[in-house]
mmCIF file of C-alpha atoms and ligand atoms in Angstrom:
data_model
loop_
_atom_site.group_PDB
_atom_site.id
_atom_site.type_symbol
_atom_site.label_atom_id
_atom_site.label_comp_id
_atom_site.label_asym_id
_atom_site.label_seq_id
_atom_site.Cartn_x
_atom_site.Cartn_y
_atom_site.Cartn_z
ATOM 1 C CA MET A 9 37.571 -2.919 -14.419
ATOM 2 C CA ASN A 10 38.553 -6.169 -12.756
ATOM 3 C CA LEU A 11 35.887 -8.699 -13.653
ATOM 4 C CA THR A 12 35.469 -12.158 -12.151
ATOM 5 C CA SER A 13 35.394 -15.108 -14.549
ATOM 6 C CA ASP A 14 31.628 -15.280 -14.170
ATOM 7 C CA GLU A 15 31.303 -11.593 -15.072
ATOM 8 C CA GLN A 16 33.664 -12.109 -18.037
ATOM 9 C CA ASP A 17 31.489 -14.984 -19.200
ATOM 10 C CA MET A 18 28.427 -12.746 -19.113
ATOM 11 C CA LEU A 19 30.282 -10.099 -21.097
ATOM 12 C CA THR A 20 31.328 -12.554 -23.780
ATOM 13 C CA GLY A 21 27.809 -13.870 -24.183
ATOM 14 C CA LYS A 22 28.146 -17.267 -22.475
ATOM 15 C CA HIS A 23 25.032 -16.525 -20.410
ATOM 16 C CA GLY A 24 22.952 -15.315 -23.351
ATOM 17 C CA LYS A 25 22.278 -12.102 -25.231
ATOM 18 C CA ALA A 26 20.394 -10.220 -22.514
ATOM 19 C CA ALA A 27 23.035 -10.883 -19.846
ATOM 20 C CA GLN A 28 25.709 -9.825 -22.342
ATOM 21 C CA LYS A 29 23.939 -6.555 -23.153
ATOM 22 C CA ALA A 30 23.355 -5.986 -19.425
ATOM 23 C CA MET A 31 27.023 -6.522 -18.593
ATOM 24 C CA GLU A 32 28.007 -4.164 -21.416
ATOM 25 C CA ILE A 33 25.812 -1.462 -19.860
ATOM 26 C CA LEU A 34 27.302 -2.042 -16.398
ATOM 27 C CA THR A 35 30.953 -2.140 -17.491
ATOM 28 C CA THR A 36 30.488 1.044 -19.535
ATOM 29 C CA LEU A 37 28.982 2.729 -16.476
ATOM 30 C CA GLY A 38 31.768 1.377 -14.274
ATOM 31 C CA GLU A 39 34.438 2.715 -16.626
ATOM 32 C CA ILE A 40 32.819 6.165 -16.762
ATOM 33 C CA PHE A 41 32.834 6.346 -12.952
ATOM 34 C CA ASN A 42 36.211 4.637 -12.445
ATOM 35 C CA ALA A 43 34.790 1.637 -10.601
ATOM 36 C CA GLN A 44 37.422 -1.016 -9.834
ATOM 37 C CA ARG A 45 35.034 -3.948 -9.710
ATOM 38 C CA MET A 46 31.447 -5.149 -9.606
ATOM 39 C CA VAL A 47 29.606 -5.916 -6.368
ATOM 40 C CA ASP A 48 26.722 -8.342 -5.900
ATOM 41 C CA VAL A 49 23.358 -6.693 -5.308
ATOM 42 C CA TYR A 50 20.727 -8.022 -2.938
ATOM 43 C CA SER A 51 17.833 -6.518 -4.874
ATOM 44 C CA VAL A 52 16.777 -4.223 -7.698
ATOM 45 C CA GLN A 53 13.975 -1.719 -8.105
ATOM 46 C CA ILE A 54 13.250 -0.573 -11.655
ATOM 47 C CA ALA A 55 11.734 2.830 -12.494
ATOM 48 C CA GLY A 56 10.381 4.180 -15.777
ATOM 49 C CA VAL A 57 7.570 1.623 -15.879
ATOM 50 C CA SER A 58 4.767 3.823 -17.186
ATOM 51 C CA TYR A 59 4.068 3.329 -20.887
ATOM 52 C CA ALA A 60 3.809 7.123 -21.031
ATOM 53 C CA ASN A 61 7.548 7.313 -20.224
ATOM 54 C CA LEU A 62 8.730 4.249 -22.128
ATOM 55 C CA GLY A 63 6.815 4.499 -25.406
ATOM 56 C CA GLU A 64 7.310 1.932 -28.182
ATOM 57 C CA ALA A 65 11.096 2.365 -28.244
ATOM 58 C CA GLY A 66 11.393 1.523 -24.534
ATOM 59 C CA LEU A 67 9.025 -1.402 -24.911
ATOM 60 C CA GLU A 68 11.042 -2.746 -27.834
ATOM 61 C CA PHE A 69 14.199 -2.684 -25.664
ATOM 62 C CA LEU A 70 12.363 -4.565 -22.892
ATOM 63 C CA ASN A 71 11.029 -7.184 -25.290
ATOM 64 C CA GLU A 72 14.506 -7.685 -26.699
ATOM 65 C CA MET A 73 15.938 -8.229 -23.197
ATOM 66 C CA ALA A 74 13.020 -10.530 -22.328
ATOM 67 C CA GLU A 75 13.857 -12.888 -25.228
ATOM 68 C CA ASP A 76 16.423 -14.746 -23.124
ATOM 69 C CA GLY A 77 16.887 -12.576 -20.019
ATOM 70 C CA THR A 78 15.962 -13.696 -16.487
ATOM 71 C CA VAL A 79 16.482 -11.706 -13.321
ATOM 72 C CA LYS A 80 19.129 -13.053 -10.936
ATOM 73 C CA VAL A 81 17.946 -11.217 -7.793
ATOM 74 C CA LEU A 82 14.741 -10.002 -6.186
ATOM 75 C CA THR A 83 13.442 -7.288 -8.529
ATOM 76 C CA THR A 84 10.365 -5.075 -8.195
ATOM 77 C CA LEU A 85 8.897 -2.226 -10.246
ATOM 78 C CA ASN A 86 8.129 1.434 -9.638
ATOM 79 C CA PRO A 87 4.522 2.617 -10.138
ATOM 80 C CA ALA A 88 3.043 2.058 -13.577
ATOM 81 C CA GLY A 89 0.695 4.382 -15.445
ATOM 82 C CA MET A 90 -2.453 2.765 -14.094
ATOM 83 C CA ASP A 91 -4.075 0.530 -11.514
ATOM 84 C CA ARG A 92 -3.966 -2.866 -13.205
ATOM 85 C CA GLU A 93 -7.337 -3.950 -11.788
ATOM 86 C CA ASN A 94 -9.191 -0.688 -11.387
ATOM 87 C CA TRP A 95 -8.061 1.374 -14.386
ATOM 88 C CA GLN A 96 -11.511 1.896 -15.892
ATOM 89 C CA VAL A 97 -12.891 3.361 -12.634
ATOM 90 C CA LEU A 98 -9.965 5.790 -12.599
ATOM 91 C CA GLY A 99 -10.762 6.975 -16.118
ATOM 92 C CA ILE A 100 -7.731 5.504 -17.931
ATOM 93 C CA ASP A 101 -7.938 5.176 -21.697
ATOM 94 C CA ALA A 102 -8.272 1.580 -23.037
ATOM 95 C CA ASP A 103 -5.398 1.966 -25.554
ATOM 96 C CA PHE A 104 -3.086 3.186 -22.828
ATOM 97 C CA ALA A 105 -4.154 0.277 -20.610
ATOM 98 C CA GLU A 106 -3.369 -2.244 -23.334
ATOM 99 C CA ASN A 107 0.113 -0.810 -23.856
ATOM 100 C CA GLN A 108 0.777 -0.632 -20.113
ATOM 101 C CA ILE A 109 -0.093 -4.309 -19.804
ATOM 102 C CA ARG A 110 2.395 -5.108 -22.600
ATOM 103 C CA VAL A 111 5.086 -3.373 -20.536
ATOM 104 C CA ILE A 112 4.216 -5.266 -17.359
ATOM 105 C CA ASN A 113 4.139 -8.559 -19.281
ATOM 106 C CA ALA A 114 7.644 -7.956 -20.645
ATOM 107 C CA PHE A 115 8.953 -7.446 -17.097
ATOM 108 C CA ALA A 116 7.023 -10.491 -15.852
ATOM 109 C CA LYS A 117 8.586 -12.631 -18.585
ATOM 110 C CA MET A 118 12.016 -11.785 -17.147
ATOM 111 C CA GLY A 119 10.925 -12.878 -13.661
ATOM 112 C CA VAL A 120 10.406 -9.393 -12.236
ATOM 113 C CA ILE A 121 7.872 -9.279 -9.405
ATOM 114 C CA THR A 122 5.332 -6.890 -10.846
ATOM 115 C CA THR A 123 4.328 -5.112 -7.659
ATOM 116 C CA CYS A 124 4.468 -1.558 -8.957
ATOM 117 C CA SER A 125 5.468 0.600 -6.014
ATOM 118 C CA CYS A 126 7.857 3.365 -5.028
ATOM 119 C CA THR A 127 7.937 1.968 -1.474
ATOM 120 C CA PRO A 128 9.378 -1.503 -2.155
ATOM 121 C CA TYR A 129 10.751 -1.441 1.410
ATOM 122 C CA LEU A 130 7.171 -1.642 2.731
ATOM 123 C CA ILE A 131 6.297 -4.743 0.738
ATOM 124 C CA GLY A 132 9.148 -7.175 1.072
ATOM 125 C CA ASN A 133 11.957 -5.710 -1.038
ATOM 126 C CA ILE A 134 13.827 -4.632 2.065
ATOM 127 C CA PRO A 135 17.612 -4.720 2.205
ATOM 128 C CA HIS A 136 19.616 -4.949 5.391
ATOM 129 C CA PHE A 137 22.123 -2.369 6.651
ATOM 130 C CA GLY A 138 25.204 -2.210 4.423
ATOM 131 C CA GLN A 139 23.802 -4.375 1.623
ATOM 132 C CA HIS A 140 24.388 -3.274 -1.958
ATOM 133 C CA ILE A 141 21.290 -2.774 -4.058
ATOM 134 C CA ALA A 142 20.506 -1.153 -7.418
ATOM 135 C CA TRP A 143 17.370 0.936 -7.103
ATOM 136 C CA ALA A 144 16.065 3.599 -9.425
ATOM 137 C CA GLU A 145 13.183 5.506 -7.832
ATOM 138 C CA SER A 146 14.670 8.656 -6.266
ATOM 139 C CA SER A 147 12.576 8.637 -3.079
ATOM 140 C CA ALA A 148 13.231 4.938 -2.471
ATOM 141 C CA VAL A 149 16.957 5.372 -3.172
ATOM 142 C CA CYS A 150 17.117 8.178 -0.608
ATOM 143 C CA TYR A 151 15.146 6.125 1.944
ATOM 144 C CA ALA A 152 17.247 2.991 1.388
ATOM 145 C CA ASN A 153 20.588 4.793 1.682
ATOM 146 C CA SER A 154 19.598 7.009 4.603
ATOM 147 C CA VAL A 155 17.046 5.153 6.711
ATOM 148 C CA LEU A 156 18.017 1.529 6.018
ATOM 149 C CA GLY A 157 21.742 2.115 5.568
ATOM 150 C CA ALA A 158 21.732 0.058 2.368
ATOM 151 C CA ARG A 159 23.960 1.240 -0.487
ATOM 152 C CA THR A 160 22.723 2.303 -3.883
ATOM 153 C CA ASN A 161 23.302 4.882 -6.553
ATOM 154 C CA ARG A 162 20.283 6.368 -8.242
ATOM 155 C CA GLU A 163 20.005 4.047 -11.197
ATOM 156 C CA GLY A 164 18.367 4.754 -14.520
ATOM 157 C CA GLY A 165 15.856 2.313 -16.022
ATOM 158 C CA PRO A 166 18.386 0.464 -18.253
ATOM 159 C CA SER A 167 21.132 0.188 -15.588
ATOM 160 C CA ALA A 168 18.659 -1.096 -12.978
ATOM 161 C CA LEU A 169 17.406 -3.712 -15.444
ATOM 162 C CA ALA A 170 21.028 -4.619 -16.256
ATOM 163 C CA SER A 171 21.689 -5.182 -12.537
ATOM 164 C CA ALA A 172 18.572 -7.326 -12.279
ATOM 165 C CA LEU A 173 19.721 -9.538 -15.174
ATOM 166 C CA THR A 174 23.240 -9.981 -13.801
ATOM 167 C CA GLY A 175 22.905 -9.505 -10.022
ATOM 168 C CA LYS A 176 25.760 -6.971 -10.212
ATOM 169 C CA THR A 177 26.444 -3.253 -10.075
ATOM 170 C CA PRO A 178 29.707 -1.315 -10.508
ATOM 171 C CA GLU A 179 31.188 -0.257 -7.182
ATOM 172 C CA TYR A 180 31.307 3.555 -7.191
ATOM 173 C CA GLY A 181 29.412 6.480 -5.639
ATOM 174 C CA TYR A 182 27.232 5.589 -2.649
ATOM 175 C CA HIS A 183 28.486 1.996 -2.644
ATOM 176 C CA LEU A 184 31.756 3.280 -1.152
ATOM 177 C CA ALA A 185 31.963 4.437 2.485
ATOM 178 C CA GLU A 186 34.155 7.420 1.581
ATOM 179 C CA ASN A 187 31.317 8.901 -0.506
ATOM 180 C CA ARG A 188 28.723 8.644 2.269
ATOM 181 C CA HIS A 189 30.029 11.354 4.606
ATOM 182 C CA GLY A 190 27.746 14.263 5.504
ATOM 183 C CA GLN A 191 28.765 17.446 3.668
ATOM 184 C CA VAL A 192 26.876 20.195 5.475
ATOM 185 C CA ILE A 193 25.255 20.512 8.901
ATOM 186 C CA VAL A 194 21.591 21.510 8.974
ATOM 187 C CA LYS A 195 20.137 22.688 12.272
ATOM 188 C CA VAL A 196 16.358 22.398 12.453
ATOM 189 C CA ASN A 197 15.120 24.859 15.055
ATOM 190 C CA ALA A 198 11.450 23.988 14.772
ATOM 191 C CA GLN A 199 9.054 21.231 15.740
ATOM 192 C CA ILE A 200 8.346 18.972 12.772
ATOM 193 C CA LYS A 201 5.384 16.611 12.857
ATOM 194 C CA GLY A 202 3.444 14.745 10.201
ATOM 195 C CA THR A 203 4.162 13.792 6.595
ATOM 196 C CA ASP A 204 3.392 17.262 5.230
ATOM 197 C CA ASP A 205 5.741 18.967 7.719
ATOM 198 C CA PHE A 206 8.566 16.562 6.861
ATOM 199 C CA SER A 207 7.847 17.111 3.200
ATOM 200 C CA VAL A 208 8.073 20.889 3.615
ATOM 201 C CA LEU A 209 11.335 20.433 5.542
ATOM 202 C CA GLY A 210 12.697 18.273 2.695
ATOM 203 C CA LYS A 211 12.034 21.089 0.240
ATOM 204 C CA ALA A 212 13.516 23.734 2.540
ATOM 205 C CA ILE A 213 16.750 21.747 2.974
ATOM 206 C CA GLY A 214 16.754 20.616 -0.660
ATOM 207 C CA ASP A 215 16.599 24.226 -1.877
ATOM 208 C CA HIS A 216 19.655 25.041 0.284
ATOM 209 C CA LEU A 217 21.553 22.017 -1.043
ATOM 210 C CA ILE A 218 21.048 23.213 -4.611
ATOM 211 C CA THR A 219 22.269 26.732 -3.714
ATOM 212 C CA LEU A 220 25.348 25.351 -1.920
ATOM 213 C CA GLY A 221 26.087 22.627 -4.477
ATOM 214 C CA LYS A 222 26.039 19.992 -1.695
ATOM 215 C CA LYS A 223 24.407 16.588 -1.773
ATOM 216 C CA ILE A 224 24.532 14.996 1.706
ATOM 217 C CA PRO A 225 23.098 16.943 4.667
ATOM 218 C CA TRP A 226 23.801 16.027 8.284
ATOM 219 C CA ILE A 227 20.618 17.078 10.038
ATOM 220 C CA ALA A 228 20.291 17.909 13.744
ATOM 221 C CA GLY A 229 17.233 18.892 15.758
ATOM 222 C CA ILE A 230 14.793 16.104 14.828
ATOM 223 C CA PRO A 231 14.364 13.952 17.960
ATOM 224 C CA SER A 232 12.410 11.193 16.207
ATOM 225 C CA ALA A 233 10.535 10.413 13.008
ATOM 226 C CA THR A 234 8.107 7.732 11.837
ATOM 227 C CA VAL A 235 8.565 5.560 8.746
ATOM 228 C CA GLU A 236 5.872 7.626 7.007
ATOM 229 C CA GLU A 237 7.559 10.909 7.888
ATOM 230 C CA LEU A 238 10.935 9.631 6.703
ATOM 231 C CA LYS A 239 9.532 8.364 3.401
ATOM 232 C CA SER A 240 7.882 11.728 2.836
ATOM 233 C CA PHE A 241 11.087 13.570 3.716
ATOM 234 C CA SER A 242 13.150 11.302 1.439
ATOM 235 C CA ALA A 243 10.873 11.990 -1.526
ATOM 236 C CA SER A 244 10.986 15.716 -0.974
ATOM 237 C CA ILE A 245 14.724 16.175 -0.421
ATOM 238 C CA ALA A 246 15.418 13.953 -3.442
ATOM 239 C CA THR A 247 13.080 16.031 -5.604
ATOM 240 C CA TYR A 248 14.174 19.502 -4.534
ATOM 241 C CA GLY A 249 17.800 18.877 -3.545
ATOM 242 C CA GLY A 250 18.785 15.918 -5.732
ATOM 243 C CA ALA A 251 19.810 14.154 -2.492
ATOM 244 C CA ALA A 252 20.249 10.385 -2.455
ATOM 245 C CA LEU A 253 21.470 10.237 1.156
ATOM 246 C CA PHE A 254 21.018 12.210 4.376
ATOM 247 C CA HIS A 255 22.066 11.622 7.931
ATOM 248 C CA MET A 256 19.764 12.568 10.816
ATOM 249 C CA ASP A 257 21.279 12.892 14.269
ATOM 250 C CA GLY A 258 20.053 10.023 16.452
ATOM 251 C CA VAL A 259 17.547 8.843 13.827
ATOM 252 C CA THR A 260 19.366 7.287 10.854
ATOM 253 C CA PRO A 261 21.882 4.453 11.261
ATOM 254 C CA GLU A 262 25.024 6.115 9.890
ATOM 255 C CA PHE A 263 24.657 9.492 11.621
ATOM 256 C CA ASP A 264 27.772 8.944 13.810
ATOM 257 C CA ARG A 265 29.724 6.645 11.519
ATOM 258 C CA TYR A 266 31.727 9.291 9.663
ATOM 259 C CA PRO A 267 33.381 12.581 10.710
ATOM 260 C CA LYS A 268 30.835 15.383 11.107
ATOM 261 C CA PRO A 269 30.935 18.029 8.393
ATOM 262 C CA VAL A 270 32.707 21.302 9.142
ATOM 263 C CA GLY A 271 31.796 24.818 8.037
ATOM 264 C CA ASN A 272 28.815 27.087 8.526
ATOM 265 C CA PRO A 273 25.614 25.218 9.295
ATOM 266 C CA ILE A 274 22.298 25.883 7.594
ATOM 267 C CA ASP A 275 19.666 27.028 10.089
ATOM 268 C CA ILE A 276 16.052 26.110 9.423
ATOM 269 C CA ASN A 277 13.715 28.246 11.529
ATOM 270 C CA PRO A 278 9.911 28.225 11.786
ATOM 271 C CA GLU A 279 9.645 31.240 9.448
ATOM 272 C CA ASP A 280 11.704 29.396 6.782
ATOM 273 C CA LEU A 281 9.269 26.508 6.930
ATOM 274 C CA GLU A 282 6.285 28.854 6.719
ATOM 275 C CA LYS A 283 7.781 30.468 3.622
ATOM 276 C CA THR A 284 8.465 27.070 2.046
ATOM 277 C CA ARG A 285 4.923 25.934 2.828
ATOM 278 C CA ARG A 286 3.505 29.047 1.130
ATOM 279 C CA GLU A 287 5.530 28.169 -1.969
ATOM 280 C CA LEU A 288 3.584 24.902 -2.099
ATOM 281 C CA ILE A 289 0.185 26.573 -2.251
ATOM 282 C CA ASP A 290 -0.886 28.123 -5.565
ATOM 283 C CA GLU A 291 -2.929 31.301 -5.750
ATOM 284 C CA GLY A 292 -6.499 30.978 -7.000
ATOM 285 C CA LEU A 293 -6.515 27.228 -6.397
ATOM 286 C CA GLU A 294 -9.833 25.420 -6.650
ATOM 287 C CA VAL A 295 -9.399 21.863 -5.363
ATOM 288 C CA ASP A 296 -11.166 19.209 -7.449
ATOM 289 C CA PHE A 297 -8.709 16.360 -6.798
ATOM 290 C CA VAL A 298 -7.307 15.077 -3.522
ATOM 291 C CA SER A 299 -4.663 12.383 -3.394
ATOM 292 C CA ILE A 300 -2.813 10.696 -0.532
ATOM 293 C CA GLY A 301 0.078 8.307 -1.003
ATOM 294 C CA CYS A 302 3.190 10.015 -2.380
ATOM 295 C CA PRO A 303 5.308 8.002 -1.744
ATOM 296 C CA HIS A 304 2.868 5.089 -1.752
ATOM 297 C CA ALA A 305 0.713 4.980 1.376
ATOM 298 C CA SER A 306 1.605 2.568 4.162
ATOM 299 C CA ILE A 307 -1.031 0.444 5.906
ATOM 300 C CA HIS A 308 -0.686 2.818 8.838
ATOM 301 C CA GLU A 309 -1.679 5.781 6.647
ATOM 302 C CA ILE A 310 -4.562 3.824 5.133
ATOM 303 C CA ALA A 311 -5.839 2.945 8.627
ATOM 304 C CA LYS A 312 -5.746 6.640 9.477
ATOM 305 C CA LEU A 313 -7.631 7.546 6.295
ATOM 306 C CA ALA A 314 -10.272 4.943 7.094
ATOM 307 C CA SER A 315 -10.839 6.442 10.523
ATOM 308 C CA LEU A 316 -11.023 9.965 9.063
ATOM 309 C CA LEU A 317 -13.402 8.973 6.252
ATOM 310 C CA LYS A 318 -15.686 6.686 8.259
ATOM 311 C CA GLY A 319 -19.331 7.647 7.728
ATOM 312 C CA LYS A 320 -18.476 10.567 5.410
ATOM 313 C CA LYS A 321 -18.880 11.127 1.655
ATOM 314 C CA VAL A 322 -16.273 12.698 -0.582
ATOM 315 C CA THR A 323 -17.395 15.470 -2.896
ATOM 316 C CA LYS A 324 -14.242 15.496 -5.006
ATOM 317 C CA GLU A 325 -12.177 12.899 -6.824
ATOM 318 C CA PHE A 326 -10.076 11.305 -4.067
ATOM 319 C CA TRP A 327 -7.297 8.796 -4.785
ATOM 320 C CA ILE A 328 -5.330 6.728 -2.321
ATOM 321 C CA THR A 329 -2.206 5.540 -4.099
ATOM 322 C CA THR A 330 -0.483 2.503 -2.705
ATOM 323 C CA ALA A 331 1.180 -0.809 -3.469
ATOM 324 C CA ARG A 332 -1.190 -3.644 -4.305
ATOM 325 C CA PRO A 333 0.004 -5.875 -1.421
ATOM 326 C CA THR A 334 -0.744 -2.996 0.978
ATOM 327 C CA LYS A 335 -4.194 -2.619 -0.600
ATOM 328 C CA ARG A 336 -4.791 -6.343 -0.003
ATOM 329 C CA ILE A 337 -3.996 -5.884 3.704
ATOM 330 C CA ALA A 338 -6.389 -2.919 3.753
ATOM 331 C CA ASP A 339 -9.071 -5.141 2.161
ATOM 332 C CA GLU A 340 -8.616 -7.798 4.829
ATOM 333 C CA ALA A 341 -8.615 -5.275 7.656
ATOM 334 C CA GLY A 342 -11.869 -3.718 6.413
ATOM 335 C CA TYR A 343 -10.251 -0.322 5.724
ATOM 336 C CA SER A 344 -10.881 -0.486 1.974
ATOM 337 C CA LYS A 345 -14.632 -0.909 2.443
ATOM 338 C CA ILE A 346 -14.854 2.130 4.736
ATOM 339 C CA ILE A 347 -12.799 4.209 2.315
ATOM 340 C CA GLU A 348 -14.695 3.068 -0.781
ATOM 341 C CA ASP A 349 -18.069 3.512 0.943
ATOM 342 C CA ALA A 350 -17.044 7.134 1.436
ATOM 343 C CA GLY A 351 -16.541 7.386 -2.334
ATOM 344 C CA ALA A 352 -12.731 7.585 -2.312
ATOM 345 C CA LYS A 353 -10.859 5.352 -4.777
ATOM 346 C CA PHE A 354 -7.787 3.212 -4.437
ATOM 347 C CA ALA A 355 -5.242 3.669 -7.190
ATOM 348 C CA ALA A 356 -2.897 0.753 -6.549
ATOM 349 C CA ASP A 357 0.185 0.187 -8.772
ATOM 350 C CA THR A 358 0.193 3.838 -9.865
ATOM 351 C CA CYS A 359 0.172 7.406 -8.543
ATOM 352 C CA CYS A 360 -1.089 10.906 -9.233
ATOM 353 C CA VAL A 361 2.139 11.732 -11.063
ATOM 354 C CA VAL A 362 2.772 8.751 -13.337
ATOM 355 C CA ALA A 363 -0.881 8.154 -14.310
ATOM 356 C CA PRO A 364 -1.778 9.876 -17.614
ATOM 357 C CA ILE A 365 -4.041 12.544 -16.050
ATOM 358 C CA LYS A 366 -2.415 15.708 -17.377
ATOM 359 C CA GLY A 367 -4.913 18.566 -17.359
ATOM 360 C CA ARG A 368 -7.764 16.359 -16.073
ATOM 361 C CA PHE A 369 -8.061 18.293 -12.813
ATOM 362 C CA LYS A 370 -7.679 21.966 -11.962
ATOM 363 C CA GLY A 371 -6.391 21.844 -8.405
ATOM 364 C CA MET A 372 -4.783 19.021 -6.417
ATOM 365 C CA MET A 373 -4.470 18.863 -2.644
ATOM 366 C CA ILE A 374 -1.948 16.453 -1.127
ATOM 367 C CA ASP A 375 0.413 16.031 1.837
ATOM 368 C CA SER A 376 3.491 15.653 -0.389
ATOM 369 C CA ALA A 377 5.855 18.348 -1.679
ATOM 370 C CA LYS A 378 7.130 15.938 -4.331
ATOM 371 C CA ALA A 379 3.628 15.511 -5.735
ATOM 372 C CA CYS A 380 3.223 19.304 -5.700
ATOM 373 C CA TYR A 381 6.359 19.626 -7.835
ATOM 374 C CA TYR A 382 5.287 17.088 -10.450
ATOM 375 C CA GLY A 383 1.603 17.984 -10.236
ATOM 376 C CA ARG A 384 2.575 21.431 -11.430
ATOM 377 C CA ALA A 385 5.387 20.523 -13.827
ATOM 378 C CA LYS A 386 3.995 17.387 -15.433
ATOM 379 C CA ASN A 387 0.244 17.434 -14.975
ATOM 380 C CA LYS A 388 -0.326 21.214 -15.109
ATOM 381 C CA PHE A 389 -2.395 21.287 -11.907
ATOM 382 C CA LYS A 390 -2.504 24.036 -9.340
ATOM 383 C CA VAL A 391 -1.492 22.498 -6.022
ATOM 384 C CA LYS A 392 -1.845 22.837 -2.288
ATOM 385 C CA ILE A 393 0.001 20.996 0.456
ATOM 386 C CA GLY A 394 -1.803 20.122 3.695
ATOM 387 C CA THR A 395 -1.978 17.585 6.497
ATOM 388 C CA ILE A 396 -3.831 14.317 5.876
ATOM 389 C CA GLU A 397 -6.619 15.656 8.106
ATOM 390 C CA GLU A 398 -6.860 18.867 6.029
ATOM 391 C CA CYS A 399 -6.894 16.854 2.798
ATOM 392 C CA VAL A 400 -9.812 14.729 4.053
ATOM 393 C CA LYS A 401 -11.652 17.827 5.268
ATOM 394 C CA VAL A 402 -11.376 19.505 1.858
ATOM 395 C CA ALA A 403 -12.329 16.266 0.085
ATOM 396 C CA THR A 404 -15.519 15.910 2.114
ATOM 397 C CA GLU A 405 -16.780 19.514 2.369
HETATM 398 FE FE1 F3S B 4 5.913 7.489 -5.660
HETATM 399 FE FE2 F3S B 4 4.578 8.666 -7.554
HETATM 400 FE FE3 F3S B 4 5.277 10.010 -5.420
HETATM 401 S S1 F3S B 4 6.248 7.267 -7.816
HETATM 402 S S2 F3S B 4 7.183 9.068 -4.735
HETATM 403 S S3 F3S B 4 3.840 8.277 -5.493
HETATM 404 S S4 F3S B 4 5.385 10.743 -7.506
#
């Protein structure tokens, strides 16, 4: 790779041990993927923050990097294993909490902003069109590439941290225009509305992508979509189709920037969506846990929950997972009080997938296909997808 003198200096250790290790990681990655050079990144988002994922070995690596490492660009974290303020109320074990705090402290020592969220783009880590970034969370990567038109590969924990400590990433994959072309046309012949519908659509298209071995769909037939719908869709298509980028005719910024794909289109009809929806509802499900906020809830979604929960009482464990800055806005707006008076709980900084709640509940209801996937696979819950209104209805009956 062609390195600038500054990058060479990092590699030879002139900027300290952590920057050297970071540049070693990035040059190795660049060589594997035939990158010609490094590009500057505007921001970084680091995943793999839960102590449950990192363990002592991961924490040791972080502490080593934190000895002399400092982030060079705006860097935020993915959800951690617990709400840092409210973990006892959510039933998190004290030992786990202590270890999770050690992880957060190691990141803080390096200058990382410790807002733990998978929607960094809702809380100030928001790149502009065409900017290079190094993000790790799959749903956020897909949203950033597709909806914002920023450019990122799906980074792993160590490579994202390496980019944070150097401000660089190797230029390959989605950083290059030639790798951002749509590969297959998808025609949606159905009306899609709401986060759950978009989530179901993400799974339906994602399943096709896996069968066809394609990664970038060019989607027609969606006249408009909200931020919440697009974040839900991004999470789902990333989970089920491994997609890090999609184009949506008239909706996303690069939809007409590259030649349209050729070949047979995929048709998505109402019956396909019905079938996909049924696949997200387990037989014999008994809901004892309702969660909203995968990806992390926006203030708009929290306002809606407050209006739906006003004057009611939940009869089941009900979590609203969100970024802490969004929770603070909800506090100021009075939404949190309405929601908490109804008996629902905020789980800021974390989510129903990364929190250590395996086996704690029997059946989870949620508006997210991604959460259904991991609720089953990781936490061994039965699951059911539904609209936000249906989730609140079940939670309060
Ligand atoms: Fe975010 Fe957790 Fe869903 S990280 S995308 S809320 S599984």
